[in-house]
Amino acid sequence: MNGSAGCYNAIVIGQNRSQKCSGSRSEAAISQLSSYGIDIRSGIKDGGTSTQSISIDHTTITHVGGYGIDVSTNVTGGSTSFTQNVKLTDVTAKAGGPSGVLFTGNASSGAALKQILSIDPTTISGSYYGLQVSADATAGAHLNQSVDISDVTASGALSAIYVYGSAGSNGVLHQSVSLDHVDAADAIVGVSLIGVAHNHGKVFQNFDIHDLSAHDNLIDGLTIYGLAAEAGRGSALLAQYITVENSSFTDNGGLGGDIYLVADGPGAAGLQQIEVSNSAFSGNLVGLGLGETAINSAAAQQNALLTNDSLTDNFYVGGAF
């Protein structure tokens, strides 16, 4: 589909009530659009149970003014339950807008949302982010988000891959991210993985990273940041479980890898469990940095195990712990 004659979006899929929905797109070429290539919007609040399955394969999206692919989902209401499965295979998504691929989930008011995103052999780029993922659970909602990224080349001015998860007001988030054979370069930060728990929120994140190449980024190759913050409204709990294996972090202007935990407030608690093995950090300002901060009567614990790693030929220091 060529939108040079004035088309806005190529494909739009919407779901606003509980039902079973499925769709697929294969062997498509989408270009010259002023807005989105593929736009998938779901807003469910009727208290029912529903599922959605979307598959996009062998599709090329280029020269679009907005997102290449936008998957945005909102669920609300105490008995609303929505399961979403999105698979991208052999896709090229190059967008002039903020992100090549945007995948978001928001659950509130006691709703339950389960999202599964699978991406393999894919090239993604956007003005700010290549792949942008976010999840937010509030007001007693439960959100389970799983993201599996394999054989992906990503680029964006701010971050090639950006993942953000948060929970507050008795919301609970379980977020699992797997990166396998991913190349992230030429951004401010190659890969950014962030978790925030606040005001009675609970966030549990698993980051499983294998064969990541993060190189030639302006600041960091990999940033993992966790924050548990309580602002006088109760407790906040954040737990991040991090595995990095067989990966390389080279020629980044700041840190090859930067993993940091902050807990703030008397009811805030944060944990990072870190294992790094068979990975190389070289040519960076600092090879690998680890740190934690607990302030205002909060609790923070960071445990790290480094096995058979190389932290050599960095400009300042191999490791800062």
PDB file of N, CA and C in Angstrom, residues 179-259:
ATOM      1  N   LEU A 179      15.686 -10.805  25.599  1.00  0.00           N
ATOM      2  CA  LEU A 179      16.428 -10.291  24.452  1.00  0.00           C
ATOM      3  C   LEU A 179      17.436 -11.345  24.023  1.00  0.00           C
ATOM      4  N   ASP A 180      17.354 -11.786  22.782  1.00  0.00           N
ATOM      5  CA  ASP A 180      18.228 -12.845  22.289  1.00  0.00           C
ATOM      6  C   ASP A 180      18.718 -12.461  20.889  1.00  0.00           C
ATOM      7  N   HIS A 181      20.040 -12.331  20.734  1.00  0.00           N
ATOM      8  CA  HIS A 181      20.630 -11.933  19.458  1.00  0.00           C
ATOM      9  C   HIS A 181      20.025 -10.607  18.966  1.00  0.00           C
ATOM     10  N   VAL A 182      20.217  -9.585  19.784  1.00  0.00           N
ATOM     11  CA  VAL A 182      19.723  -8.239  19.476  1.00  0.00           C
ATOM     12  C   VAL A 182      20.908  -7.306  19.278  1.00  0.00           C
ATOM     13  N   ASP A 183      20.835  -6.437  18.277  1.00  0.00           N
ATOM     14  CA  ASP A 183      21.851  -5.422  18.024  1.00  0.00           C
ATOM     15  C   ASP A 183      21.246  -4.053  18.299  1.00  0.00           C
ATOM     16  N   ALA A 184      21.866  -3.296  19.209  1.00  0.00           N
ATOM     17  CA  ALA A 184      21.369  -1.976  19.606  1.00  0.00           C
ATOM     18  C   ALA A 184      22.519  -0.981  19.542  1.00  0.00           C
ATOM     19  N   ALA A 185      22.423  -0.028  18.610  1.00  0.00           N
ATOM     20  CA  ALA A 185      23.550   0.872  18.383  1.00  0.00           C
ATOM     21  C   ALA A 185      23.078   2.249  17.963  1.00  0.00           C
ATOM     22  N   ASP A 186      24.009   3.223  18.080  1.00  0.00           N
ATOM     23  CA  ASP A 186      23.832   4.569  17.542  1.00  0.00           C
ATOM     24  C   ASP A 186      22.664   5.321  18.163  1.00  0.00           C
ATOM     25  N   ALA A 187      22.405   5.071  19.445  1.00  0.00           N
ATOM     26  CA  ALA A 187      21.387   5.806  20.206  1.00  0.00           C
ATOM     27  C   ALA A 187      22.079   6.518  21.366  1.00  0.00           C
ATOM     28  N   ILE A 188      21.318   7.258  22.154  1.00  0.00           N
ATOM     29  CA  ILE A 188      21.891   7.777  23.403  1.00  0.00           C
ATOM     30  C   ILE A 188      22.141   6.612  24.360  1.00  0.00           C
ATOM     31  N   VAL A 189      21.143   5.734  24.503  1.00  0.00           N
ATOM     32  CA  VAL A 189      21.281   4.491  25.272  1.00  0.00           C
ATOM     33  C   VAL A 189      20.817   3.346  24.383  1.00  0.00           C
ATOM     34  N   GLY A 190      21.628   2.320  24.273  1.00  0.00           N
ATOM     35  CA  GLY A 190      21.263   1.207  23.397  1.00  0.00           C
ATOM     36  C   GLY A 190      19.983   0.523  23.841  1.00  0.00           C
ATOM     37  N   VAL A 191      19.987  -0.009  25.061  1.00  0.00           N
ATOM     38  CA  VAL A 191      18.819  -0.696  25.627  1.00  0.00           C
ATOM     39  C   VAL A 191      18.522  -0.093  26.994  1.00  0.00           C
ATOM     40  N   SER A 192      17.268   0.331  27.204  1.00  0.00           N
ATOM     41  CA  SER A 192      16.827   0.892  28.485  1.00  0.00           C
ATOM     42  C   SER A 192      15.713   0.016  29.055  1.00  0.00           C
ATOM     43  N   LEU A 193      15.915  -0.492  30.273  1.00  0.00           N
ATOM     44  CA  LEU A 193      14.926  -1.324  30.951  1.00  0.00           C
ATOM     45  C   LEU A 193      14.657  -0.690  32.317  1.00  0.00           C
ATOM     46  N   ILE A 194      13.407  -0.263  32.553  1.00  0.00           N
ATOM     47  CA  ILE A 194      13.099   0.572  33.709  1.00  0.00           C
ATOM     48  C   ILE A 194      11.869   0.027  34.429  1.00  0.00           C
ATOM     49  N   GLY A 195      11.923   0.023  35.755  1.00  0.00           N
ATOM     50  CA  GLY A 195      10.770  -0.363  36.561  1.00  0.00           C
ATOM     51  C   GLY A 195      10.539   0.638  37.674  1.00  0.00           C
ATOM     52  N   VAL A 196       9.264   0.978  37.925  1.00  0.00           N
ATOM     53  CA  VAL A 196       8.904   1.936  38.966  1.00  0.00           C
ATOM     54  C   VAL A 196       7.700   1.408  39.742  1.00  0.00           C
ATOM     55  N   ALA A 197       7.846   1.271  41.052  1.00  0.00           N
ATOM     56  CA  ALA A 197       6.740   0.933  41.944  1.00  0.00           C
ATOM     57  C   ALA A 197       6.501   2.108  42.880  1.00  0.00           C
ATOM     58  N   HIS A 198       5.233   2.517  43.027  1.00  0.00           N
ATOM     59  CA  HIS A 198       4.951   3.682  43.862  1.00  0.00           C
ATOM     60  C   HIS A 198       3.590   3.514  44.540  1.00  0.00           C
ATOM     61  N   ASN A 199       3.472   4.030  45.748  1.00  0.00           N
ATOM     62  CA  ASN A 199       2.186   4.175  46.442  1.00  0.00           C
ATOM     63  C   ASN A 199       1.335   2.905  46.402  1.00  0.00           C
ATOM     64  N   HIS A 200       1.780   1.893  47.131  1.00  0.00           N
ATOM     65  CA  HIS A 200       1.102   0.598  47.239  1.00  0.00           C
ATOM     66  C   HIS A 200       1.217  -0.259  45.983  1.00  0.00           C
ATOM     67  N   GLY A 201       2.039   0.108  45.040  1.00  0.00           N
ATOM     68  CA  GLY A 201       2.224  -0.700  43.837  1.00  0.00           C
ATOM     69  C   GLY A 201       3.279  -1.769  44.034  1.00  0.00           C
ATOM     70  N   LYS A 202       3.153  -2.856  43.253  1.00  0.00           N
ATOM     71  CA  LYS A 202       4.129  -3.939  43.271  1.00  0.00           C
ATOM     72  C   LYS A 202       4.556  -4.241  41.837  1.00  0.00           C
ATOM     73  N   VAL A 203       5.873  -4.254  41.605  1.00  0.00           N
ATOM     74  CA  VAL A 203       6.423  -4.504  40.285  1.00  0.00           C
ATOM     75  C   VAL A 203       7.435  -5.645  40.386  1.00  0.00           C
ATOM     76  N   PHE A 204       7.227  -6.662  39.545  1.00  0.00           N
ATOM     77  CA  PHE A 204       8.145  -7.794  39.464  1.00  0.00           C
ATOM     78  C   PHE A 204       8.587  -7.907  38.003  1.00  0.00           C
ATOM     79  N   GLN A 205       9.886  -7.758  37.769  1.00  0.00           N
ATOM     80  CA  GLN A 205      10.408  -7.768  36.403  1.00  0.00           C
ATOM     81  C   GLN A 205      11.502  -8.819  36.253  1.00  0.00           C
ATOM     82  N   ASN A 206      11.459  -9.527  35.152  1.00  0.00           N
ATOM     83  CA  ASN A 206      12.504 -10.474  34.779  1.00  0.00           C
ATOM     84  C   ASN A 206      13.109 -10.017  33.452  1.00  0.00           C
ATOM     85  N   PHE A 207      14.397  -9.769  33.452  1.00  0.00           N
ATOM     86  CA  PHE A 207      15.107  -9.380  32.247  1.00  0.00           C
ATOM     87  C   PHE A 207      16.123 -10.479  31.911  1.00  0.00           C
ATOM     88  N   ASP A 208      15.909 -11.169  30.821  1.00  0.00           N
ATOM     89  CA  ASP A 208      16.739 -12.290  30.406  1.00  0.00           C
ATOM     90  C   ASP A 208      17.428 -11.907  29.098  1.00  0.00           C
ATOM     91  N   ILE A 209      18.737 -11.638  29.160  1.00  0.00           N
ATOM     92  CA  ILE A 209      19.463 -11.062  28.037  1.00  0.00           C
ATOM     93  C   ILE A 209      20.561 -12.029  27.597  1.00  0.00           C
ATOM     94  N   HIS A 210      20.506 -12.429  26.318  1.00  0.00           N
ATOM     95  CA  HIS A 210      21.495 -13.338  25.753  1.00  0.00           C
ATOM     96  C   HIS A 210      21.965 -12.794  24.405  1.00  0.00           C
ATOM     97  N   ASP A 211      23.268 -12.818  24.186  1.00  0.00           N
ATOM     98  CA  ASP A 211      23.835 -12.436  22.885  1.00  0.00           C
ATOM     99  C   ASP A 211      23.359 -11.053  22.441  1.00  0.00           C
ATOM    100  N   LEU A 212      23.373 -10.121  23.359  1.00  0.00           N
ATOM    101  CA  LEU A 212      23.093  -8.722  23.035  1.00  0.00           C
ATOM    102  C   LEU A 212      24.391  -8.037  22.628  1.00  0.00           C
ATOM    103  N   SER A 213      24.330  -7.282  21.536  1.00  0.00           N
ATOM    104  CA  SER A 213      25.450  -6.435  21.132  1.00  0.00           C
ATOM    105  C   SER A 213      25.009  -4.983  21.233  1.00  0.00           C
ATOM    106  N   ALA A 214      25.530  -4.279  22.235  1.00  0.00           N
ATOM    107  CA  ALA A 214      25.199  -2.870  22.456  1.00  0.00           C
ATOM    108  C   ALA A 214      26.474  -2.062  22.260  1.00  0.00           C
ATOM    109  N   HIS A 215      26.516  -1.290  21.188  1.00  0.00           N
ATOM    110  CA  HIS A 215      27.775  -0.668  20.805  1.00  0.00           C
ATOM    111  C   HIS A 215      27.549   0.700  20.157  1.00  0.00           C
ATOM    112  N   ASP A 216      28.568   1.548  20.278  1.00  0.00           N
ATOM    113  CA  ASP A 216      28.585   2.851  19.615  1.00  0.00           C
ATOM    114  C   ASP A 216      27.391   3.720  19.996  1.00  0.00           C
ATOM    115  N   ASN A 217      26.968   3.627  21.253  1.00  0.00           N
ATOM    116  CA  ASN A 217      25.916   4.502  21.757  1.00  0.00           C
ATOM    117  C   ASN A 217      26.550   5.702  22.468  1.00  0.00           C
ATOM    118  N   LEU A 218      25.849   6.824  22.448  1.00  0.00           N
ATOM    119  CA  LEU A 218      26.419   8.065  22.960  1.00  0.00           C
ATOM    120  C   LEU A 218      26.736   7.980  24.448  1.00  0.00           C
ATOM    121  N   ILE A 219      25.848   7.356  25.227  1.00  0.00           N
ATOM    122  CA  ILE A 219      26.096   7.244  26.672  1.00  0.00           C
ATOM    123  C   ILE A 219      26.268   5.773  27.050  1.00  0.00           C
ATOM    124  N   ASP A 220      25.188   5.043  27.298  1.00  0.00           N
ATOM    125  CA  ASP A 220      25.296   3.670  27.800  1.00  0.00           C
ATOM    126  C   ASP A 220      24.873   2.644  26.756  1.00  0.00           C
ATOM    127  N   GLY A 221      25.515   1.484  26.828  1.00  0.00           N
ATOM    128  CA  GLY A 221      25.055   0.374  26.006  1.00  0.00           C
ATOM    129  C   GLY A 221      23.785  -0.232  26.557  1.00  0.00           C
ATOM    130  N   LEU A 222      23.767  -0.471  27.874  1.00  0.00           N
ATOM    131  CA  LEU A 222      22.608  -1.052  28.568  1.00  0.00           C
ATOM    132  C   LEU A 222      22.390  -0.303  29.866  1.00  0.00           C
ATOM    133  N   THR A 223      21.165   0.164  30.087  1.00  0.00           N
ATOM    134  CA  THR A 223      20.778   0.771  31.359  1.00  0.00           C
ATOM    135  C   THR A 223      19.606  -0.003  31.944  1.00  0.00           C
ATOM    136  N   ILE A 224      19.758  -0.459  33.173  1.00  0.00           N
ATOM    137  CA  ILE A 224      18.653  -1.075  33.919  1.00  0.00           C
ATOM    138  C   ILE A 224      18.482  -0.282  35.203  1.00  0.00           C
ATOM    139  N   TYR A 225      17.290   0.248  35.394  1.00  0.00           N
ATOM    140  CA  TYR A 225      17.045   1.141  36.529  1.00  0.00           C
ATOM    141  C   TYR A 225      15.772   0.710  37.247  1.00  0.00           C
ATOM    142  N   GLY A 226      15.847   0.625  38.569  1.00  0.00           N
ATOM    143  CA  GLY A 226      14.682   0.290  39.371  1.00  0.00           C
ATOM    144  C   GLY A 226      14.445   1.337  40.438  1.00  0.00           C
ATOM    145  N   LEU A 227      13.172   1.709  40.632  1.00  0.00           N
ATOM    146  CA  LEU A 227      12.797   2.698  41.643  1.00  0.00           C
ATOM    147  C   LEU A 227      11.580   2.214  42.410  1.00  0.00           C
ATOM    148  N   ALA A 228      11.711   2.152  43.722  1.00  0.00           N
ATOM    149  CA  ALA A 228      10.575   1.942  44.617  1.00  0.00           C
ATOM    150  C   ALA A 228      10.421   3.208  45.440  1.00  0.00           C
ATOM    151  N   ALA A 229       9.261   3.863  45.335  1.00  0.00           N
ATOM    152  CA  ALA A 229       9.084   5.166  45.974  1.00  0.00           C
ATOM    153  C   ALA A 229       7.744   5.224  46.684  1.00  0.00           C
ATOM    154  N   GLU A 230       7.769   5.704  47.890  1.00  0.00           N
ATOM    155  CA  GLU A 230       6.545   5.857  48.695  1.00  0.00           C
ATOM    156  C   GLU A 230       6.470   7.315  49.119  1.00  0.00           C
ATOM    157  N   ALA A 231       5.379   7.965  48.732  1.00  0.00           N
ATOM    158  CA  ALA A 231       5.239   9.404  48.990  1.00  0.00           C
ATOM    159  C   ALA A 231       4.199   9.664  50.071  1.00  0.00           C
ATOM    160  N   GLY A 232       4.307   8.938  51.189  1.00  0.00           N
ATOM    161  CA  GLY A 232       3.392   9.140  52.300  1.00  0.00           C
ATOM    162  C   GLY A 232       2.039   8.497  52.119  1.00  0.00           C
ATOM    163  N   ARG A 233       1.915   7.595  51.147  1.00  0.00           N
ATOM    164  CA  ARG A 233       0.618   6.971  50.875  1.00  0.00           C
ATOM    165  C   ARG A 233       0.628   5.466  51.104  1.00  0.00           C
ATOM    166  N   GLY A 234       1.706   4.916  51.631  1.00  0.00           N
ATOM    167  CA  GLY A 234       1.729   3.474  51.879  1.00  0.00           C
ATOM    168  C   GLY A 234       3.051   2.870  51.492  1.00  0.00           C
ATOM    169  N   SER A 235       3.014   1.662  50.925  1.00  0.00           N
ATOM    170  CA  SER A 235       4.226   0.921  50.614  1.00  0.00           C
ATOM    171  C   SER A 235       4.391   0.786  49.113  1.00  0.00           C
ATOM    172  N   ALA A 236       5.618   0.424  48.714  1.00  0.00           N
ATOM    173  CA  ALA A 236       5.922   0.160  47.311  1.00  0.00           C
ATOM    174  C   ALA A 236       6.991  -0.924  47.262  1.00  0.00           C
ATOM    175  N   LEU A 237       6.805  -1.885  46.373  1.00  0.00           N
ATOM    176  CA  LEU A 237       7.724  -3.014  46.271  1.00  0.00           C
ATOM    177  C   LEU A 237       8.155  -3.198  44.823  1.00  0.00           C
ATOM    178  N   LEU A 238       9.466  -3.252  44.615  1.00  0.00           N
ATOM    179  CA  LEU A 238      10.026  -3.507  43.295  1.00  0.00           C
ATOM    180  C   LEU A 238      11.048  -4.632  43.397  1.00  0.00           C
ATOM    181  N   ALA A 239      10.950  -5.621  42.494  1.00  0.00           N
ATOM    182  CA  ALA A 239      11.937  -6.700  42.430  1.00  0.00           C
ATOM    183  C   ALA A 239      12.299  -6.921  40.968  1.00  0.00           C
ATOM    184  N   GLN A 240      13.601  -6.846  40.673  1.00  0.00           N
ATOM    185  CA  GLN A 240      14.099  -7.069  39.323  1.00  0.00           C
ATOM    186  C   GLN A 240      15.087  -8.233  39.342  1.00  0.00           C
ATOM    187  N   TYR A 241      14.861  -9.191  38.448  1.00  0.00           N
ATOM    188  CA  TYR A 241      15.717 -10.362  38.317  1.00  0.00           C
ATOM    189  C   TYR A 241      16.375 -10.283  36.938  1.00  0.00           C
ATOM    190  N   ILE A 242      17.700 -10.155  36.937  1.00  0.00           N
ATOM    191  CA  ILE A 242      18.428  -9.757  35.737  1.00  0.00           C
ATOM    192  C   ILE A 242      19.477 -10.811  35.402  1.00  0.00           C
ATOM    193  N   THR A 243      19.431 -11.299  34.159  1.00  0.00           N
ATOM    194  CA  THR A 243      20.441 -12.227  33.662  1.00  0.00           C
ATOM    195  C   THR A 243      21.018 -11.677  32.369  1.00  0.00           C
ATOM    196  N   VAL A 244      22.340 -11.552  32.311  1.00  0.00           N
ATOM    197  CA  VAL A 244      23.037 -11.121  31.097  1.00  0.00           C
ATOM    198  C   VAL A 244      24.084 -12.185  30.773  1.00  0.00           C
ATOM    199  N   GLU A 245      24.022 -12.728  29.555  1.00  0.00           N
ATOM    200  CA  GLU A 245      24.915 -13.832  29.201  1.00  0.00           C
ATOM    201  C   GLU A 245      25.369 -13.700  27.750  1.00  0.00           C
ATOM    202  N   ASN A 246      26.649 -14.008  27.523  1.00  0.00           N
ATOM    203  CA  ASN A 246      27.217 -14.056  26.165  1.00  0.00           C
ATOM    204  C   ASN A 246      26.941 -12.766  25.384  1.00  0.00           C
ATOM    205  N   SER A 247      27.126 -11.640  26.024  1.00  0.00           N
ATOM    206  CA  SER A 247      26.802 -10.358  25.408  1.00  0.00           C
ATOM    207  C   SER A 247      28.049  -9.478  25.332  1.00  0.00           C
ATOM    208  N   SER A 248      27.992  -8.467  24.448  1.00  0.00           N
ATOM    209  CA  SER A 248      29.124  -7.555  24.303  1.00  0.00           C
ATOM    210  C   SER A 248      28.648  -6.117  24.368  1.00  0.00           C
ATOM    211  N   PHE A 249      29.454  -5.300  25.053  1.00  0.00           N
ATOM    212  CA  PHE A 249      29.155  -3.880  25.259  1.00  0.00           C
ATOM    213  C   PHE A 249      30.432  -3.118  24.923  1.00  0.00           C
ATOM    214  N   THR A 250      30.467  -2.514  23.743  1.00  0.00           N
ATOM    215  CA  THR A 250      31.711  -1.944  23.253  1.00  0.00           C
ATOM    216  C   THR A 250      31.518  -0.537  22.702  1.00  0.00           C
ATOM    217  N   ASP A 251      32.533   0.283  22.944  1.00  0.00           N
ATOM    218  CA  ASP A 251      32.642   1.609  22.332  1.00  0.00           C
ATOM    219  C   ASP A 251      31.432   2.495  22.605  1.00  0.00           C
ATOM    220  N   ASN A 252      30.914   2.417  23.823  1.00  0.00           N
ATOM    221  CA  ASN A 252      29.862   3.319  24.261  1.00  0.00           C
ATOM    222  C   ASN A 252      30.484   4.493  25.014  1.00  0.00           C
ATOM    223  N   GLY A 253      29.902   5.683  24.865  1.00  0.00           N
ATOM    224  CA  GLY A 253      30.499   6.882  25.424  1.00  0.00           C
ATOM    225  C   GLY A 253      30.457   6.973  26.931  1.00  0.00           C
ATOM    226  N   GLY A 254      29.563   6.258  27.577  1.00  0.00           N
ATOM    227  CA  GLY A 254      29.466   6.226  29.030  1.00  0.00           C
ATOM    228  C   GLY A 254      29.803   4.846  29.555  1.00  0.00           C
ATOM    229  N   LEU A 255      28.803   4.163  30.083  1.00  0.00           N
ATOM    230  CA  LEU A 255      28.995   2.819  30.623  1.00  0.00           C
ATOM    231  C   LEU A 255      28.564   1.770  29.600  1.00  0.00           C
ATOM    232  N   GLY A 256      29.323   0.686  29.564  1.00  0.00           N
ATOM    233  CA  GLY A 256      28.864  -0.436  28.756  1.00  0.00           C
ATOM    234  C   GLY A 256      27.563  -0.976  29.313  1.00  0.00           C
ATOM    235  N   GLY A 257      27.534  -1.201  30.622  1.00  0.00           N
ATOM    236  CA  GLY A 257      26.322  -1.605  31.320  1.00  0.00           C
ATOM    237  C   GLY A 257      26.178  -0.825  32.609  1.00  0.00           C
ATOM    238  N   ASP A 258      24.981  -0.352  32.901  1.00  0.00           N
ATOM    239  CA  ASP A 258      24.721   0.464  34.089  1.00  0.00           C
ATOM    240  C   ASP A 258      23.458  -0.081  34.755  1.00  0.00           C
ATOM    241  N   ILE A 259      23.600  -0.651  35.946  1.00  0.00           N
ATOM    242  CA  ILE A 259      22.468  -1.258  36.659  1.00  0.00           C
ATOM    243  C   ILE A 259      22.361  -0.582  38.016  1.00  0.00           C
TER     244      ILE A 259
END
